[in-house]
PDB file of C-alpha atoms in Angstrom:
ATOM      1  CA  UNK F 199      87.049 171.913 121.993  1.00 37.00           C
ATOM      2  CA  UNK F 200      84.586 170.046 120.313  1.00 38.00           C
ATOM      3  CA  UNK F 201      80.786 169.854 121.623  1.00 42.00           C
ATOM      4  CA  UNK F 202      78.568 167.642 122.387  1.00 40.00           C
ATOM      5  CA  UNK F 203      76.124 166.980 119.867  1.00 43.00           C
ATOM      6  CA  UNK F 204      73.290 166.735 122.841  1.00 44.00           C
ATOM      7  CA  UNK F 205      70.598 165.000 119.959  1.00 47.00           C
ATOM      8  CA  UNK F 206      71.729 162.092 121.212  1.00 47.00           C
ATOM      9  CA  UNK F 207      72.880 160.058 124.034  1.00 50.00           C
ATOM     10  CA  UNK F 208      76.155 158.881 125.146  1.00 55.00           C
ATOM     11  CA  UNK F 209      74.651 155.271 126.318  1.00 77.00           C
ATOM     12  CA  UNK F 210      72.923 154.912 123.146  1.00 86.00           C
ATOM     13  CA  UNK F 211      73.180 151.865 120.947  1.00 93.00           C
ATOM     14  CA  UNK F 212      74.249 151.702 116.929  1.00 94.00           C
ATOM     15  CA  UNK F 213      72.606 148.600 115.332  1.00 96.00           C
ATOM     16  CA  UNK F 214      72.054 147.017 112.310  1.00 95.00           C
ATOM     17  CA  UNK F 215      69.400 144.711 111.042  1.00 96.00           C
ATOM     18  CA  UNK F 216      68.445 142.832 108.032  1.00 96.00           C
ATOM     19  CA  UNK F 217      66.079 141.058 107.364  1.00 96.00           C
ATOM     20  CA  UNK F 218      64.139 138.375 105.357  1.00 94.00           C
ATOM     21  CA  UNK F 219      61.380 135.756 105.402  1.00 94.00           C
ATOM     22  CA  UNK F 220      60.231 132.543 103.618  1.00 94.00           C
ATOM     23  CA  UNK F 221      57.196 130.789 103.712  1.00 92.00           C
ATOM     24  CA  UNK F 222      54.834 133.197 101.703  1.00 88.00           C
ATOM     25  CA  UNK F 223      54.714 130.396  99.244  1.00 88.00           C
ATOM     26  CA  UNK F 224      51.541 127.956  98.943  1.00 84.00           C
ATOM     27  CA  UNK F 225      53.909 124.999 100.560  1.00 86.00           C
ATOM     28  CA  UNK F 226      54.236 126.698 103.782  1.00 87.00           C
ATOM     29  CA  UNK F 227      51.986 125.946 106.987  1.00 85.00           C
ATOM     30  CA  UNK F 228      53.618 129.697 108.583  1.00 92.00           C
ATOM     31  CA  UNK F 229      55.821 131.864 108.116  1.00 95.00           C
ATOM     32  CA  UNK F 230      58.892 133.661 109.108  1.00 96.00           C
ATOM     33  CA  UNK F 231      61.126 136.258 109.242  1.00 97.00           C
ATOM     34  CA  UNK F 232      64.511 136.267 110.106  1.00 97.00           C
ATOM     35  CA  UNK F 233      66.408 139.795 111.474  1.00 97.00           C
ATOM     36  CA  UNK F 234      69.658 139.899 112.516  1.00 97.00           C
ATOM     37  CA  UNK F 235      70.887 142.486 114.610  1.00 97.00           C
ATOM     38  CA  UNK F 236      74.536 143.508 114.843  1.00 94.00           C
ATOM     39  CA  UNK F 237      75.561 146.312 116.764  1.00 90.00           C
ATOM     40  CA  UNK F 238      79.257 145.054 116.039  1.00 81.00           C
ATOM     41  CA  UNK F 239      82.441 146.479 114.354  1.00 83.00           C
ATOM     42  CA  UNK F 240      80.138 145.160 111.243  1.00 86.00           C
ATOM     43  CA  UNK F 241      83.050 144.865 108.364  1.00 87.00           C
ATOM     44  CA  UNK F 242      85.073 142.607 111.383  1.00 86.00           C
ATOM     45  CA  UNK F 243      81.496 140.168 111.231  1.00 91.00           C
ATOM     46  CA  UNK F 244      81.159 140.615 107.724  1.00 92.00           C
ATOM     47  CA  UNK F 245      85.928 138.735 107.216  1.00 93.00           C
ATOM     48  CA  UNK F 246      83.530 135.385 109.476  1.00 93.00           C
ATOM     49  CA  UNK F 247      80.747 135.396 106.889  1.00 95.00           C
ATOM     50  CA  UNK F 248      82.947 135.735 104.012  1.00 95.00           C
ATOM     51  CA  UNK F 249      85.339 132.832 105.576  1.00 95.00           C
ATOM     52  CA  UNK F 250      82.214 130.593 106.108  1.00 96.00           C
ATOM     53  CA  UNK F 251      80.957 130.983 102.941  1.00 96.00           C
ATOM     54  CA  UNK F 252      84.263 130.290 101.248  1.00 96.00           C
ATOM     55  CA  UNK F 253      85.194 127.764 103.639  1.00 96.00           C
ATOM     56  CA  UNK F 254      81.658 125.961 103.572  1.00 96.00           C
ATOM     57  CA  UNK F 255      81.238 126.114  99.538  1.00 96.00           C
ATOM     58  CA  UNK F 256      78.529 127.699  99.912  1.00 95.00           C
ATOM     59  CA  UNK F 257      79.272 130.960  98.724  1.00 93.00           C
ATOM     60  CA  UNK F 258      77.533 133.603  97.335  1.00 93.00           C
ATOM     61  CA  UNK F 259      75.093 131.118  97.159  1.00 93.00           C
ATOM     62  CA  UNK F 260      70.700 131.146  98.292  1.00 91.00           C
ATOM     63  CA  UNK F 261      69.913 128.931 100.775  1.00 93.00           C
ATOM     64  CA  UNK F 262      67.653 127.026  98.181  1.00 92.00           C
ATOM     65  CA  UNK F 263      70.444 126.916  95.858  1.00 94.00           C
ATOM     66  CA  UNK F 264      72.662 125.356  98.426  1.00 95.00           C
ATOM     67  CA  UNK F 265      73.841 121.442  98.223  1.00 95.00           C
ATOM     68  CA  UNK F 266      72.960 120.036 102.208  1.00 94.00           C
ATOM     69  CA  UNK F 267      76.682 119.129 102.459  1.00 96.00           C
ATOM     70  CA  UNK F 268      76.997 123.500 102.203  1.00 96.00           C
ATOM     71  CA  UNK F 269      74.103 124.727 103.699  1.00 95.00           C
ATOM     72  CA  UNK F 270      75.058 123.013 107.230  1.00 94.00           C
ATOM     73  CA  UNK F 271      79.295 123.344 107.302  1.00 96.00           C
ATOM     74  CA  UNK F 272      78.322 126.394 106.557  1.00 96.00           C
ATOM     75  CA  UNK F 273      75.768 127.359 109.692  1.00 96.00           C
ATOM     76  CA  UNK F 274      77.672 124.956 111.650  1.00 94.00           C
ATOM     77  CA  UNK F 275      80.792 127.686 111.246  1.00 93.00           C
ATOM     78  CA  UNK F 276      79.081 130.351 112.334  1.00 94.00           C
ATOM     79  CA  UNK F 277      76.672 128.664 115.373  1.00 94.00           C
ATOM     80  CA  UNK F 278      80.839 128.902 116.962  1.00 89.00           C
ATOM     81  CA  UNK F 279      81.138 133.017 115.767  1.00 89.00           C
ATOM     82  CA  UNK F 280      80.941 134.279 119.787  1.00 88.00           C
ATOM     83  CA  UNK F 281      80.008 137.898 117.412  1.00 88.00           C
ATOM     84  CA  UNK F 282      76.750 136.858 116.879  1.00 93.00           C
ATOM     85  CA  UNK F 283      75.450 135.295 120.279  1.00 92.00           C
ATOM     86  CA  UNK F 284      72.284 137.013 120.375  1.00 93.00           C
ATOM     87  CA  UNK F 285      72.662 138.501 116.653  1.00 95.00           C
ATOM     88  CA  UNK F 286      69.855 136.066 114.700  1.00 97.00           C
ATOM     89  CA  UNK F 287      66.341 136.437 115.634  1.00 98.00           C
ATOM     90  CA  UNK F 288      62.964 134.991 114.010  1.00 98.00           C
ATOM     91  CA  UNK F 289      59.921 134.768 114.281  1.00 97.00           C
ATOM     92  CA  UNK F 290      56.962 132.450 113.422  1.00 96.00           C
ATOM     93  CA  UNK F 291      53.237 133.330 112.136  1.00 94.00           C
ATOM     94  CA  UNK F 292      50.224 131.396 110.953  1.00 91.00           C
ATOM     95  CA  UNK F 293      49.495 131.762 107.536  1.00 84.00           C
ATOM     96  CA  UNK F 294      47.905 135.252 106.292  1.00 80.00           C
ATOM     97  CA  UNK F 295      46.839 136.949 103.086  1.00 79.00           C
ATOM     98  CA  UNK F 296      50.093 138.255 100.779  1.00 77.00           C
ATOM     99  CA  UNK F 297      49.033 141.382 100.969  1.00 79.00           C
ATOM    100  CA  UNK F 298      49.294 141.136 105.572  1.00 90.00           C
ATOM    101  CA  UNK F 299      52.989 139.811 104.693  1.00 91.00           C
ATOM    102  CA  UNK F 300      54.350 143.508 104.940  1.00 90.00           C
ATOM    103  CA  UNK F 301      52.609 143.922 108.206  1.00 92.00           C
ATOM    104  CA  UNK F 302      54.053 141.269 109.520  1.00 94.00           C
ATOM    105  CA  UNK F 303      57.134 141.742 108.513  1.00 94.00           C
ATOM    106  CA  UNK F 304      57.423 144.948 109.953  1.00 95.00           C
ATOM    107  CA  UNK F 305      56.059 143.654 113.473  1.00 95.00           C
ATOM    108  CA  UNK F 306      58.582 141.549 112.941  1.00 97.00           C
ATOM    109  CA  UNK F 307      61.788 143.762 113.403  1.00 97.00           C
ATOM    110  CA  UNK F 308      60.293 146.014 115.646  1.00 96.00           C
ATOM    111  CA  UNK F 309      60.162 142.551 118.064  1.00 96.00           C
ATOM    112  CA  UNK F 310      63.508 142.020 117.037  1.00 97.00           C
ATOM    113  CA  UNK F 311      64.984 145.544 117.959  1.00 96.00           C
ATOM    114  CA  UNK F 312      62.761 145.511 121.261  1.00 95.00           C
ATOM    115  CA  UNK F 313      65.477 142.206 122.434  1.00 95.00           C
ATOM    116  CA  UNK F 314      68.145 143.269 120.968  1.00 95.00           C
ATOM    117  CA  UNK F 315      68.083 146.175 122.336  1.00 94.00           C
ATOM    118  CA  UNK F 316      66.238 145.953 125.903  1.00 90.00           C
ATOM    119  CA  UNK F 317      65.762 148.945 127.727  1.00 87.00           C
ATOM    120  CA  UNK F 318      68.971 150.590 126.413  1.00 92.00           C
ATOM    121  CA  UNK F 319      68.679 153.410 123.514  1.00 94.00           C
ATOM    122  CA  UNK F 320      69.841 153.284 119.900  1.00 95.00           C
ATOM    123  CA  UNK F 321      69.324 154.125 116.754  1.00 95.00           C
ATOM    124  CA  UNK F 322      69.278 152.037 113.657  1.00 95.00           C
ATOM    125  CA  UNK F 323      69.723 151.408 110.110  1.00 95.00           C
ATOM    126  CA  UNK F 324      67.453 148.914 108.083  1.00 96.00           C
ATOM    127  CA  UNK F 325      68.087 146.437 105.719  1.00 94.00           C
ATOM    128  CA  UNK F 326      65.252 144.317 103.451  1.00 94.00           C
ATOM    129  CA  UNK F 327      65.560 141.897 101.163  1.00 89.00           C
ATOM    130  CA  UNK F 328      63.235 142.404  98.046  1.00 85.00           C
ATOM    131  CA  UNK F 329      62.377 146.846  99.586  1.00 87.00           C
ATOM    132  CA  UNK F 330      61.464 148.622  96.634  1.00 85.00           C
ATOM    133  CA  UNK F 331      61.468 152.128  96.473  1.00 85.00           C
ATOM    134  CA  UNK F 332      57.432 152.194  96.516  1.00 84.00           C
ATOM    135  CA  UNK F 333      57.704 150.375  99.896  1.00 87.00           C
ATOM    136  CA  UNK F 334      60.880 152.226 101.015  1.00 87.00           C
ATOM    137  CA  UNK F 335      58.569 155.619 102.192  1.00 87.00           C
ATOM    138  CA  UNK F 336      55.312 153.350 103.563  1.00 87.00           C
ATOM    139  CA  UNK F 337      57.441 150.970 106.049  1.00 90.00           C
ATOM    140  CA  UNK F 338      59.942 153.782 107.742  1.00 91.00           C
ATOM    141  CA  UNK F 339      57.112 155.178 108.758  1.00 92.00           C
ATOM    142  CA  UNK F 340      54.969 152.324 109.965  1.00 93.00           C
ATOM    143  CA  UNK F 341      58.783 151.331 111.326  1.00 94.00           C
ATOM    144  CA  UNK F 342      58.884 154.196 113.578  1.00 94.00           C
ATOM    145  CA  UNK F 343      56.063 154.836 114.650  1.00 94.00           C
ATOM    146  CA  UNK F 344      56.622 151.223 116.437  1.00 95.00           C
ATOM    147  CA  UNK F 345      60.825 151.820 116.986  1.00 94.00           C
ATOM    148  CA  UNK F 346      61.119 154.920 117.305  1.00 93.00           C
ATOM    149  CA  UNK F 347      65.472 154.533 117.274  1.00 94.00           C
ATOM    150  CA  UNK F 348      65.378 153.615 113.547  1.00 95.00           C
ATOM    151  CA  UNK F 349      67.196 156.050 111.484  1.00 93.00           C
ATOM    152  CA  UNK F 350      67.124 154.608 108.005  1.00 91.00           C
ATOM    153  CA  UNK F 351      65.213 151.678 106.076  1.00 93.00           C
ATOM    154  CA  UNK F 352      67.077 150.045 102.295  1.00 90.00           C
ATOM    155  CA  UNK F 353      66.924 147.437  99.723  1.00 91.00           C
ATOM    156  CA  UNK F 354      68.410 145.485  99.522  1.00 85.00           C
ATOM    157  CA  UNK F 355      68.862 142.185  96.726  1.00 77.00           C
ATOM    158  CA  UNK F 356      69.422 138.879  97.540  1.00 66.00           C
ATOM    159  CA  UNK F 357      73.127 138.014  97.570  1.00 70.00           C
ATOM    160  CA  UNK F 358      73.765 140.972  97.082  1.00 79.00           C
ATOM    161  CA  UNK F 359      75.659 141.724 100.191  1.00 92.00           C
ATOM    162  CA  UNK F 360      76.536 139.262 103.348  1.00 95.00           C
ATOM    163  CA  UNK F 361      74.523 140.319 105.864  1.00 95.00           C
ATOM    164  CA  UNK F 362      71.569 138.565 104.078  1.00 94.00           C
ATOM    165  CA  UNK F 363      72.937 135.844 102.193  1.00 95.00           C
ATOM    166  CA  UNK F 364      73.478 135.536 106.299  1.00 96.00           C
ATOM    167  CA  UNK F 365      69.858 136.286 106.877  1.00 96.00           C
ATOM    168  CA  UNK F 366      68.340 134.185 104.030  1.00 95.00           C
ATOM    169  CA  UNK F 367      70.246 131.337 105.678  1.00 95.00           C
ATOM    170  CA  UNK F 368      68.487 130.999 108.901  1.00 97.00           C
ATOM    171  CA  UNK F 369      65.721 130.985 107.504  1.00 96.00           C
ATOM    172  CA  UNK F 370      65.906 128.894 105.049  1.00 95.00           C
ATOM    173  CA  UNK F 371      67.119 126.921 107.887  1.00 97.00           C
ATOM    174  CA  UNK F 372      64.631 127.752 110.362  1.00 97.00           C
ATOM    175  CA  UNK F 373      61.590 126.906 108.152  1.00 96.00           C
ATOM    176  CA  UNK F 374      63.220 123.617 107.409  1.00 95.00           C
ATOM    177  CA  UNK F 375      62.810 122.719 111.298  1.00 96.00           C
ATOM    178  CA  UNK F 376      59.725 123.227 112.047  1.00 95.00           C
ATOM    179  CA  UNK F 377      58.856 121.347 108.952  1.00 94.00           C
ATOM    180  CA  UNK F 378      60.244 118.561 110.386  1.00 93.00           C
ATOM    181  CA  UNK F 379      63.827 118.120 108.678  1.00 93.00           C
ATOM    182  CA  UNK F 380      65.670 115.507 110.324  1.00 91.00           C
ATOM    183  CA  UNK F 381      69.346 117.153 109.647  1.00 90.00           C
ATOM    184  CA  UNK F 382      68.804 120.905 111.167  1.00 94.00           C
ATOM    185  CA  UNK F 383      67.613 119.079 114.415  1.00 94.00           C
ATOM    186  CA  UNK F 384      71.013 118.923 116.136  1.00 94.00           C
ATOM    187  CA  UNK F 385      72.558 122.800 114.445  1.00 95.00           C
ATOM    188  CA  UNK F 386      68.959 124.395 115.770  1.00 97.00           C
ATOM    189  CA  UNK F 387      69.197 123.019 119.473  1.00 96.00           C
ATOM    190  CA  UNK F 388      73.356 124.002 119.674  1.00 95.00           C
ATOM    191  CA  UNK F 389      72.062 127.336 117.524  1.00 96.00           C
ATOM    192  CA  UNK F 390      69.993 127.746 120.764  1.00 97.00           C
ATOM    193  CA  UNK F 391      71.422 126.035 123.770  1.00 96.00           C
ATOM    194  CA  UNK F 392      74.329 129.272 122.879  1.00 94.00           C
ATOM    195  CA  UNK F 393      71.708 132.325 121.602  1.00 95.00           C
ATOM    196  CA  UNK F 394      73.459 132.607 118.509  1.00 96.00           C
ATOM    197  CA  UNK F 395      69.696 131.812 117.468  1.00 97.00           C
ATOM    198  CA  UNK F 396      66.250 133.803 119.558  1.00 97.00           C
ATOM    199  CA  UNK F 397      63.001 133.856 118.422  1.00 97.00           C
ATOM    200  CA  UNK F 398      60.772 135.688 119.278  1.00 96.00           C
ATOM    201  CA  UNK F 399      56.786 135.695 120.576  1.00 90.00           C
ATOM    202  CA  UNK F 400      54.198 138.189 118.845  1.00 77.00           C
TER     203      UNK F 400
END
């Protein structure tokens, strides 16, 4: 017989979270954090992201390095992906001092996890763009104090993973929308109406 692991509730869901942000530069009027929360099979969804990158021509380029046509083709493909419904959360914050952005990012991640999990118990692995080893211990303790279900926090480099690139692209897209870029308007409305993009307010 197989012994039951009493430490993990049977209804606990497994979440994987990928985070990127934008707005630390002087040109931005606000700070935006995007948290991609994946509750389905990440490898099946990874194949969808790879196909969208390839067919849009964006490939592994960041938002800032892709053309407008590549950005829009990539986003349009993904807004039709059923597995991304309710997966892309974002929070907006007023401009603040640079030193406060890491704390704001942790707050945004906790808000996204709460929104994604609802009343369900969860176990979450969190991957943050640009998080250094020196920052990791402080951030994992800080995040666990807000979201006890967080089990792992790691850093990832820009362009190193399809999900981090997804978070980077939607961070750039959402920022462009709120800065008044006309080419984002229809796709943003579609993303909200289909439930792919979800704003979580602090």
